[in-house]
């Protein structure tokens, strides 16, 4: 799979249920290879492997993923912590079988760079900040998609 990284989480650790007293590490990222399709990728494993993999690329880099495990996703669980994707699958990376190679999008395909700036949500599924301010009471308790831009940082 070849795509541009459009999102990435920090490395986290969890107690390992199989090896009491030790930890498993994970991080996730989302890659896109067309205006319509993008997929979530998760890596689990030893701290050294997961940290090194996470540090090997950043959002905006083009990656080639070899030998991922393709799994059906559980939409209820998966999309609480990752972006909602149009695919009913997710990719899992394993230390022993998977490889992630990073390269310049210019070297691969300049079209991939343009995908970095496309929204991942339906353009009709956003609330403006003005709508939220005006209708705040009626929106209480609902999950909303907000489209906003940073005008300045100071």
GROMACS .gro file of N, CA, C and O in nm, residues 36-142:
model
  428
   36UNK      N    1  -1.093   0.968  -0.237
   36UNK     CA    2  -1.203   0.896  -0.173
   36UNK      C    3  -1.159   0.798  -0.066
   36UNK      O    4  -1.231   0.773   0.029
   37UNK      N    5  -1.040   0.740  -0.081
   37UNK     CA    6  -1.002   0.629   0.006
   37UNK      C    7  -0.885   0.660   0.098
   37UNK      O    8  -0.782   0.711   0.056
   38UNK      N    9  -0.905   0.624   0.226
   38UNK     CA   10  -0.801   0.632   0.326
   38UNK      C   11  -0.829   0.524   0.429
   38UNK      O   12  -0.941   0.475   0.440
   39UNK      N   13  -0.725   0.482   0.500
   39UNK     CA   14  -0.738   0.368   0.591
   39UNK      C   15  -0.650   0.390   0.714
   39UNK      O   16  -0.546   0.456   0.706
   40UNK      N   17  -0.695   0.336   0.827
   40UNK     CA   18  -0.620   0.345   0.951
   40UNK      C   19  -0.522   0.228   0.961
   40UNK      O   20  -0.553   0.115   0.921
   41UNK      N   21  -0.405   0.259   1.015
   41UNK     CA   22  -0.298   0.160   1.032
   41UNK      C   23  -0.256   0.164   1.178
   41UNK      O   24  -0.235   0.272   1.233
   42UNK      N   25  -0.243   0.048   1.240
   42UNK     CA   26  -0.201   0.041   1.380
   42UNK      C   27  -0.082  -0.051   1.394
   42UNK      O   28  -0.075  -0.155   1.328
   43UNK      N   29   0.010  -0.012   1.479
   43UNK     CA   30   0.126  -0.094   1.509
   43UNK      C   31   0.127  -0.125   1.658
   43UNK      O   32   0.107  -0.036   1.740
   44UNK      N   33   0.149  -0.250   1.691
   44UNK     CA   34   0.163  -0.296   1.829
   44UNK      C   35   0.297  -0.366   1.843
   44UNK      O   36   0.343  -0.428   1.749
   45UNK      N   37   0.357  -0.359   1.962
   45UNK     CA   38   0.479  -0.435   1.982
   45UNK      C   39   0.565  -0.384   2.096
   45UNK      O   40   0.518  -0.311   2.184
   46UNK      N   41   0.691  -0.420   2.087
   46UNK     CA   42   0.789  -0.377   2.188
   46UNK      C   43   0.810  -0.226   2.178
   46UNK      O   44   0.797  -0.168   2.070
   47UNK      N   45   0.848  -0.165   2.287
   47UNK     CA   46   0.869  -0.020   2.290
   47UNK      C   47   0.970   0.024   2.185
   47UNK      O   48   0.946   0.121   2.113
   48UNK      N   49   1.081  -0.046   2.172
   48UNK     CA   50   1.186  -0.005   2.079
   48UNK      C   51   1.133  -0.004   1.935
   48UNK      O   52   1.160   0.089   1.858
   49UNK      N   53   1.060  -0.108   1.897
   49UNK     CA   54   1.006  -0.118   1.761
   49UNK      C   55   0.905  -0.008   1.734
   49UNK      O   56   0.914   0.063   1.634
   50UNK      N   57   0.809   0.008   1.825
   50UNK     CA   58   0.700   0.103   1.802
   50UNK      C   59   0.753   0.246   1.801
   50UNK      O   60   0.717   0.326   1.715
   51UNK      N   61   0.840   0.281   1.895
   51UNK     CA   62   0.895   0.417   1.897
   51UNK      C   63   0.979   0.446   1.772
   51UNK      O   64   0.970   0.553   1.714
   52UNK      N   65   1.062   0.352   1.732
   52UNK     CA   66   1.145   0.372   1.613
   52UNK      C   67   1.058   0.388   1.489
   52UNK      O   68   1.083   0.475   1.405
   53UNK      N   69   0.953   0.308   1.477
   53UNK     CA   70   0.863   0.319   1.362
   53UNK      C   71   0.791   0.453   1.364
   53UNK      O   72   0.784   0.523   1.262
   54UNK      N   73   0.741   0.493   1.479
   54UNK     CA   74   0.669   0.620   1.490
   54UNK      C   75   0.758   0.739   1.455
   54UNK      O   76   0.713   0.835   1.391
   55UNK      N   77   0.885   0.733   1.495
   55UNK     CA   78   0.977   0.843   1.469
   55UNK      C   79   1.031   0.843   1.326
   55UNK      O   80   1.096   0.939   1.285
   56UNK      N   81   1.003   0.739   1.248
   56UNK     CA   82   1.061   0.728   1.114
   56UNK      C   83   0.984   0.808   1.009
   56UNK      O   84   1.032   0.824   0.897
   57UNK      N   85   0.866   0.859   1.043
   57UNK     CA   86   0.789   0.941   0.948
   57UNK      C   87   0.697   1.035   1.024
   57UNK      O   88   0.677   1.020   1.144
   58UNK      N   89   0.644   1.133   0.951
   58UNK     CA   90   0.552   1.230   1.012
   58UNK      C   91   0.437   1.256   0.915
   58UNK      O   92   0.438   1.211   0.801
   59UNK      N   93   0.338   1.331   0.961
   59UNK     CA   94   0.224   1.367   0.876
   59UNK      C   95   0.278   1.443   0.755
   59UNK      O   96   0.363   1.531   0.768
   60UNK      N   97   0.232   1.405   0.636
   60UNK     CA   98   0.278   1.466   0.512
   60UNK      C   99   0.379   1.382   0.437
   60UNK      O  100   0.405   1.407   0.320
   61UNK      N  101   0.436   1.281   0.505
   61UNK     CA  102   0.530   1.192   0.438
   61UNK      C  103   0.454   1.086   0.358
   61UNK      O  104   0.343   1.048   0.393
   62UNK      N  105   0.516   1.039   0.252
   62UNK     CA  106   0.462   0.927   0.174
   62UNK      C  107   0.525   0.799   0.226
   62UNK      O  108   0.646   0.795   0.251
   63UNK      N  109   0.444   0.697   0.244
   63UNK     CA  110   0.495   0.570   0.294
   63UNK      C  111   0.450   0.455   0.204
   63UNK      O  112   0.345   0.463   0.140
   64UNK      N  113   0.532   0.352   0.202
   64UNK     CA  114   0.496   0.226   0.139
   64UNK      C  115   0.490   0.123   0.251
   64UNK      O  116   0.585   0.108   0.327
   65UNK      N  117   0.377   0.056   0.262
   65UNK     CA  118   0.358  -0.045   0.365
   65UNK      C  119   0.357  -0.182   0.298
   65UNK      O  120   0.277  -0.207   0.209
   66UNK      N  121   0.449  -0.267   0.343
   66UNK     CA  122   0.459  -0.402   0.288
   66UNK      C  123   0.417  -0.504   0.393
   66UNK      O  124   0.454  -0.491   0.511
   67UNK      N  125   0.342  -0.602   0.351
   67UNK     CA  126   0.299  -0.715   0.435
   67UNK      C  127   0.221  -0.675   0.561
   67UNK      O  128   0.246  -0.731   0.668
   68UNK      N  129   0.126  -0.585   0.552
   68UNK     CA  130   0.043  -0.560   0.670
   68UNK      C  131  -0.059  -0.672   0.684
   68UNK      O  132  -0.090  -0.743   0.588
   69UNK      N  133  -0.112  -0.689   0.802
   69UNK     CA  134  -0.224  -0.779   0.824
   69UNK      C  135  -0.350  -0.698   0.799
   69UNK      O  136  -0.367  -0.589   0.854
   70UNK      N  137  -0.438  -0.747   0.713
   70UNK     CA  138  -0.563  -0.678   0.682
   70UNK      C  139  -0.672  -0.741   0.767
   70UNK      O  140  -0.692  -0.863   0.763
   71UNK      N  141  -0.739  -0.659   0.847
   71UNK     CA  142  -0.846  -0.708   0.934
   71UNK      C  143  -0.972  -0.628   0.914
   71UNK      O  144  -0.966  -0.508   0.884
   72UNK      N  145  -1.085  -0.694   0.932
   72UNK     CA  146  -1.212  -0.621   0.935
   72UNK      C  147  -1.213  -0.536   1.060
   72UNK      O  148  -1.165  -0.579   1.165
   73UNK      N  149  -1.267  -0.415   1.049
   73UNK     CA  150  -1.269  -0.330   1.167
   73UNK      C  151  -1.405  -0.339   1.236
   73UNK      O  152  -1.507  -0.364   1.173
   74UNK      N  153  -1.401  -0.321   1.366
   74UNK     CA  154  -1.522  -0.314   1.446
   74UNK      C  155  -1.553  -0.165   1.459
   74UNK      O  156  -1.492  -0.095   1.539
   75UNK      N  157  -1.645  -0.116   1.375
   75UNK     CA  158  -1.670   0.029   1.364
   75UNK      C  159  -1.702   0.091   1.499
   75UNK      O  160  -1.657   0.202   1.529
   76UNK      N  161  -1.777   0.022   1.583
   76UNK     CA  162  -1.811   0.078   1.715
   76UNK      C  163  -1.686   0.109   1.796
   76UNK      O  164  -1.673   0.214   1.854
   77UNK      N  165  -1.594   0.013   1.799
   77UNK     CA  166  -1.475   0.027   1.882
   77UNK      C  167  -1.364   0.105   1.812
   77UNK      O  168  -1.302   0.192   1.871
   78UNK      N  169  -1.339   0.074   1.687
   78UNK     CA  170  -1.227   0.133   1.614
   78UNK      C  171  -1.240   0.283   1.602
   78UNK      O  172  -1.144   0.356   1.613
   79UNK      N  173  -1.359   0.330   1.571
   79UNK     CA  174  -1.373   0.470   1.535
   79UNK      C  175  -1.394   0.561   1.654
   79UNK      O  176  -1.413   0.680   1.639
   80UNK      N  177  -1.386   0.506   1.775
   80UNK     CA  178  -1.384   0.591   1.893
   80UNK      C  179  -1.248   0.659   1.904
   80UNK      O  180  -1.237   0.769   1.954
   81UNK      N  181  -1.144   0.591   1.859
   81UNK     CA  182  -1.007   0.638   1.881
   81UNK      C  183  -0.933   0.672   1.752
   81UNK      O  184  -0.821   0.720   1.756
   82UNK      N  185  -0.992   0.645   1.637
   82UNK     CA  186  -0.929   0.670   1.508
   82UNK      C  187  -1.027   0.742   1.417
   82UNK      O  188  -1.148   0.733   1.437
   83UNK      N  189  -0.978   0.808   1.314
   83UNK     CA  190  -1.070   0.873   1.219
   83UNK      C  191  -1.163   0.771   1.154
   83UNK      O  192  -1.124   0.656   1.131
   84UNK      N  193  -1.284   0.813   1.128
   84UNK     CA  194  -1.380   0.729   1.055
   84UNK      C  195  -1.332   0.719   0.911
   84UNK      O  196  -1.302   0.820   0.848
   85UNK      N  197  -1.320   0.598   0.859
   85UNK     CA  198  -1.271   0.578   0.723
   85UNK      C  199  -1.378   0.510   0.638
   85UNK      O  200  -1.466   0.442   0.692
   86UNK      N  201  -1.371   0.526   0.507
   86UNK     CA  202  -1.470   0.463   0.420
   86UNK      C  203  -1.449   0.312   0.405
   86UNK      O  204  -1.536   0.242   0.356
   87UNK      N  205  -1.335   0.262   0.448
   87UNK     CA  206  -1.304   0.121   0.434
   87UNK      C  207  -1.363   0.042   0.552
   87UNK      O  208  -1.371   0.092   0.664
   88UNK      N  209  -1.400  -0.082   0.527
   88UNK     CA  210  -1.445  -0.167   0.637
   88UNK      C  211  -1.328  -0.249   0.692
   88UNK      O  212  -1.347  -0.345   0.766
   89UNK      N  213  -1.206  -0.209   0.655
   89UNK     CA  214  -1.085  -0.279   0.699
   89UNK      C  215  -0.990  -0.183   0.769
   89UNK      O  216  -1.002  -0.062   0.758
   90UNK      N  217  -0.894  -0.242   0.838
   90UNK     CA  218  -0.782  -0.169   0.897
   90UNK      C  219  -0.657  -0.249   0.870
   90UNK      O  220  -0.664  -0.369   0.838
   91UNK      N  221  -0.544  -0.185   0.880
   91UNK     CA  222  -0.416  -0.252   0.860
   91UNK      C  223  -0.342  -0.261   0.993
   91UNK      O  224  -0.339  -0.163   1.068
   92UNK      N  225  -0.284  -0.376   1.021
   92UNK     CA  226  -0.203  -0.395   1.141
   92UNK      C  227  -0.060  -0.424   1.099
   92UNK      O  228  -0.036  -0.504   1.007
   93UNK      N  229   0.034  -0.358   1.166
   93UNK     CA  230   0.176  -0.380   1.137
   93UNK      C  231   0.236  -0.465   1.247
   93UNK      O  232   0.212  -0.441   1.365
   94UNK      N  233   0.315  -0.563   1.207
   94UNK     CA  234   0.384  -0.645   1.306
   94UNK      C  235   0.534  -0.633   1.284
   94UNK      O  236   0.581  -0.617   1.171
   95UNK      N  237   0.605  -0.641   1.393
   95UNK     CA  238   0.751  -0.626   1.389
   95UNK      C  239   0.816  -0.733   1.302
   95UNK      O  240   0.913  -0.706   1.232
   96UNK      N  241   0.763  -0.853   1.303
   96UNK     CA  242   0.827  -0.965   1.234
   96UNK      C  243   0.793  -0.973   1.085
   96UNK      O  244   0.868  -1.034   1.010
   97UNK      N  245   0.681  -0.914   1.042
   97UNK     CA  246   0.639  -0.935   0.905
   97UNK      C  247   0.625  -0.808   0.821
   97UNK      O  248   0.637  -0.813   0.700
   98UNK      N  249   0.595  -0.695   0.885
   98UNK     CA  250   0.562  -0.574   0.810
   98UNK      C  251   0.681  -0.480   0.797
   98UNK      O  252   0.769  -0.477   0.883
   99UNK      N  253   0.681  -0.404   0.688
   99UNK     CA  254   0.785  -0.305   0.663
   99UNK      C  255   0.719  -0.175   0.621
   99UNK      O  256   0.625  -0.176   0.542
  100UNK      N  257   0.766  -0.063   0.676
  100UNK     CA  258   0.719   0.069   0.634
  100UNK      C  259   0.839   0.145   0.581
  100UNK      O  260   0.939   0.162   0.652
  101UNK      N  261   0.831   0.186   0.455
  101UNK     CA  262   0.937   0.264   0.392
  101UNK      C  263   0.887   0.405   0.368
  101UNK      O  264   0.775   0.424   0.320
  102UNK      N  265   0.969   0.502   0.399
  102UNK     CA  266   0.933   0.642   0.380
  102UNK      C  267   1.009   0.698   0.260
  102UNK      O  268   1.125   0.666   0.239
  103UNK      N  269   0.940   0.781   0.182
  103UNK     CA  270   1.007   0.848   0.071
  103UNK      C  271   0.937   0.980   0.043
  103UNK      O  272   0.827   1.004   0.091
  104UNK      N  273   1.001   1.062  -0.033
  104UNK     CA  274   0.943   1.190  -0.070
  104UNK      C  275   0.824   1.169  -0.163
  104UNK      O  276   0.829   1.086  -0.253
  105UNK      N  277   0.717   1.243  -0.141
  105UNK     CA  278   0.601   1.235  -0.230
  105UNK      C  279   0.640   1.279  -0.371
  105UNK      O  280   0.583   1.233  -0.469
  106UNK      N  281   0.737   1.369  -0.380
  106UNK     CA  282   0.783   1.413  -0.513
  106UNK      C  283   0.844   1.296  -0.588
  106UNK      O  284   0.829   1.285  -0.708
  107UNK      N  285   0.916   1.209  -0.515
  107UNK     CA  286   0.976   1.092  -0.580
  107UNK      C  287   0.870   0.992  -0.624
  107UNK      O  288   0.885   0.924  -0.723
  108UNK      N  289   0.761   0.981  -0.547
  108UNK     CA  290   0.660   0.879  -0.574
  108UNK      C  291   0.555   0.930  -0.672
  108UNK      O  292   0.541   0.877  -0.780
  109UNK      N  293   0.480   1.030  -0.631
  109UNK     CA  294   0.372   1.080  -0.715
  109UNK      C  295   0.325   1.213  -0.655
  109UNK      O  296   0.272   1.217  -0.545
  110UNK      N  297   0.345   1.319  -0.727
  110UNK     CA  298   0.309   1.452  -0.679
  110UNK      C  299   0.161   1.462  -0.644
  110UNK      O  300   0.121   1.539  -0.559
  111UNK      N  301   0.076   1.376  -0.706
  111UNK     CA  302  -0.068   1.378  -0.678
  111UNK      C  303  -0.097   1.341  -0.533
  111UNK      O  304  -0.198   1.384  -0.478
  112UNK      N  305  -0.009   1.262  -0.472
  112UNK     CA  306  -0.031   1.224  -0.332
  112UNK      C  307  -0.027   1.345  -0.240
  112UNK      O  308  -0.100   1.351  -0.141
  113UNK      N  309   0.059   1.441  -0.270
  113UNK     CA  310   0.070   1.560  -0.185
  113UNK      C  311  -0.061   1.638  -0.180
  113UNK      O  312  -0.097   1.691  -0.076
  114UNK      N  313  -0.134   1.644  -0.290
  114UNK     CA  314  -0.260   1.719  -0.292
  114UNK      C  315  -0.365   1.654  -0.201
  114UNK      O  316  -0.458   1.721  -0.156
  115UNK      N  317  -0.351   1.527  -0.171
  115UNK     CA  318  -0.448   1.457  -0.086
  115UNK      C  319  -0.436   1.498   0.059
  115UNK      O  320  -0.529   1.479   0.137
  116UNK      N  321  -0.323   1.554   0.096
  116UNK     CA  322  -0.298   1.594   0.235
  116UNK      C  323  -0.396   1.700   0.283
  116UNK      O  324  -0.428   1.708   0.400
  117UNK      N  325  -0.447   1.781   0.192
  117UNK     CA  326  -0.530   1.896   0.230
  117UNK      C  327  -0.679   1.874   0.208
  117UNK      O  328  -0.757   1.967   0.226
  118UNK      N  329  -0.719   1.754   0.169
  118UNK     CA  330  -0.861   1.726   0.150
  118UNK      C  331  -0.926   1.687   0.282
  118UNK      O  332  -0.869   1.607   0.357
  119UNK      N  333  -1.045   1.739   0.311
  119UNK     CA  334  -1.114   1.697   0.434
  119UNK      C  335  -1.149   1.548   0.426
  119UNK      O  336  -1.170   1.494   0.317
  120UNK      N  337  -1.157   1.483   0.541
  120UNK     CA  338  -1.193   1.342   0.544
  120UNK      C  339  -1.343   1.322   0.570
  120UNK      O  340  -1.391   1.211   0.570
  121UNK      N  341  -1.413   1.430   0.593
  121UNK     CA  342  -1.557   1.424   0.619
  121UNK      C  343  -1.634   1.481   0.502
  121UNK      O  344  -1.585   1.563   0.426
  122UNK      N  345  -1.759   1.441   0.492
  122UNK     CA  346  -1.851   1.495   0.392
  122UNK      C  347  -1.865   1.645   0.414
  122UNK      O  348  -1.888   1.690   0.526
  123UNK      N  349  -1.852   1.726   0.309
  123UNK     CA  350  -1.859   1.871   0.325
  123UNK      C  351  -1.994   1.920   0.379
  123UNK      O  352  -2.004   2.032   0.427
  124UNK      N  353  -2.096   1.838   0.374
  124UNK     CA  354  -2.227   1.877   0.427
  124UNK      C  355  -2.243   1.838   0.574
  124UNK      O  356  -2.348   1.863   0.633
  125UNK      N  357  -2.141   1.777   0.633
  125UNK     CA  358  -2.152   1.723   0.769
  125UNK      C  359  -2.076   1.807   0.872
  125UNK      O  360  -2.029   1.756   0.971
  126UNK      N  361  -2.061   1.936   0.846
  126UNK     CA  362  -1.987   2.024   0.937
  126UNK      C  363  -2.080   2.129   0.997
  126UNK      O  364  -2.176   2.171   0.935
  127UNK      N  365  -2.046   2.173   1.116
  127UNK     CA  366  -2.109   2.289   1.177
  127UNK      C  367  -2.006   2.400   1.179
  127UNK      O  368  -1.888   2.376   1.205
  128UNK      N  369  -2.051   2.521   1.153
  128UNK     CA  370  -1.961   2.635   1.168
  128UNK      C  371  -1.962   2.676   1.315
  128UNK      O  372  -2.054   2.643   1.390
  129UNK      N  373  -1.861   2.751   1.355
  129UNK     CA  374  -1.857   2.798   1.493
  129UNK      C  375  -1.977   2.889   1.522
  129UNK      O  376  -2.032   2.889   1.632
  130UNK      N  377  -2.021   2.965   1.421
  130UNK     CA  378  -2.139   3.051   1.437
  130UNK      C  379  -2.264   2.969   1.463
  130UNK      O  380  -2.347   3.006   1.548
  131UNK      N  381  -2.281   2.858   1.391
  131UNK     CA  382  -2.397   2.770   1.414
  131UNK      C  383  -2.395   2.714   1.555
  131UNK      O  384  -2.499   2.705   1.622
  132UNK      N  385  -2.279   2.675   1.601
  132UNK     CA  386  -2.267   2.617   1.735
  132UNK      C  387  -2.300   2.722   1.841
  132UNK      O  388  -2.372   2.695   1.937
  133UNK      N  389  -2.251   2.844   1.821
  133UNK     CA  390  -2.279   2.951   1.916
  133UNK      C  391  -2.429   2.984   1.918
  133UNK      O  392  -2.489   2.997   2.024
  134UNK      N  393  -2.490   2.993   1.801
  134UNK     CA  394  -2.632   3.028   1.792
  134UNK      C  395  -2.724   2.917   1.841
  134UNK      O  396  -2.831   2.944   1.897
  135UNK      N  397  -2.685   2.793   1.822
  135UNK     CA  398  -2.772   2.680   1.855
  135UNK      C  399  -2.715   2.591   1.964
  135UNK      O  400  -2.746   2.472   1.969
  136UNK      N  401  -2.633   2.647   2.049
  136UNK     CA  402  -2.562   2.569   2.149
  136UNK      C  403  -2.650   2.482   2.236
  136UNK      O  404  -2.619   2.366   2.261
  137UNK      N  405  -2.762   2.535   2.282
  137UNK     CA  406  -2.849   2.458   2.372
  137UNK      C  407  -2.906   2.335   2.302
  137UNK      O  408  -2.909   2.227   2.359
  138UNK      N  409  -2.949   2.349   2.178
  138UNK     CA  410  -3.011   2.236   2.108
  138UNK      C  411  -2.909   2.132   2.065
  138UNK      O  412  -2.945   2.019   2.033
  139UNK      N  413  -2.780   2.168   2.065
  139UNK     CA  414  -2.674   2.075   2.025
  139UNK      C  415  -2.611   2.006   2.145
  139UNK      O  416  -2.523   1.922   2.127
  140UNK      N  417  -2.655   2.040   2.265
  140UNK     CA  418  -2.596   1.986   2.387
  140UNK      C  419  -2.599   1.833   2.386
  140UNK      O  420  -2.701   1.771   2.360
  141UNK      N  421  -2.483   1.772   2.411
  141UNK     CA  422  -2.472   1.627   2.419
  141UNK      C  423  -2.449   1.558   2.286
  141UNK      O  424  -2.427   1.437   2.282
  142UNK      N  425  -2.454   1.630   2.176
  142UNK     CA  426  -2.433   1.570   2.044
  142UNK      C  427  -2.286   1.576   2.006
  142UNK      O  428  -2.215   1.667   2.047
   0.00000   0.00000   0.00000
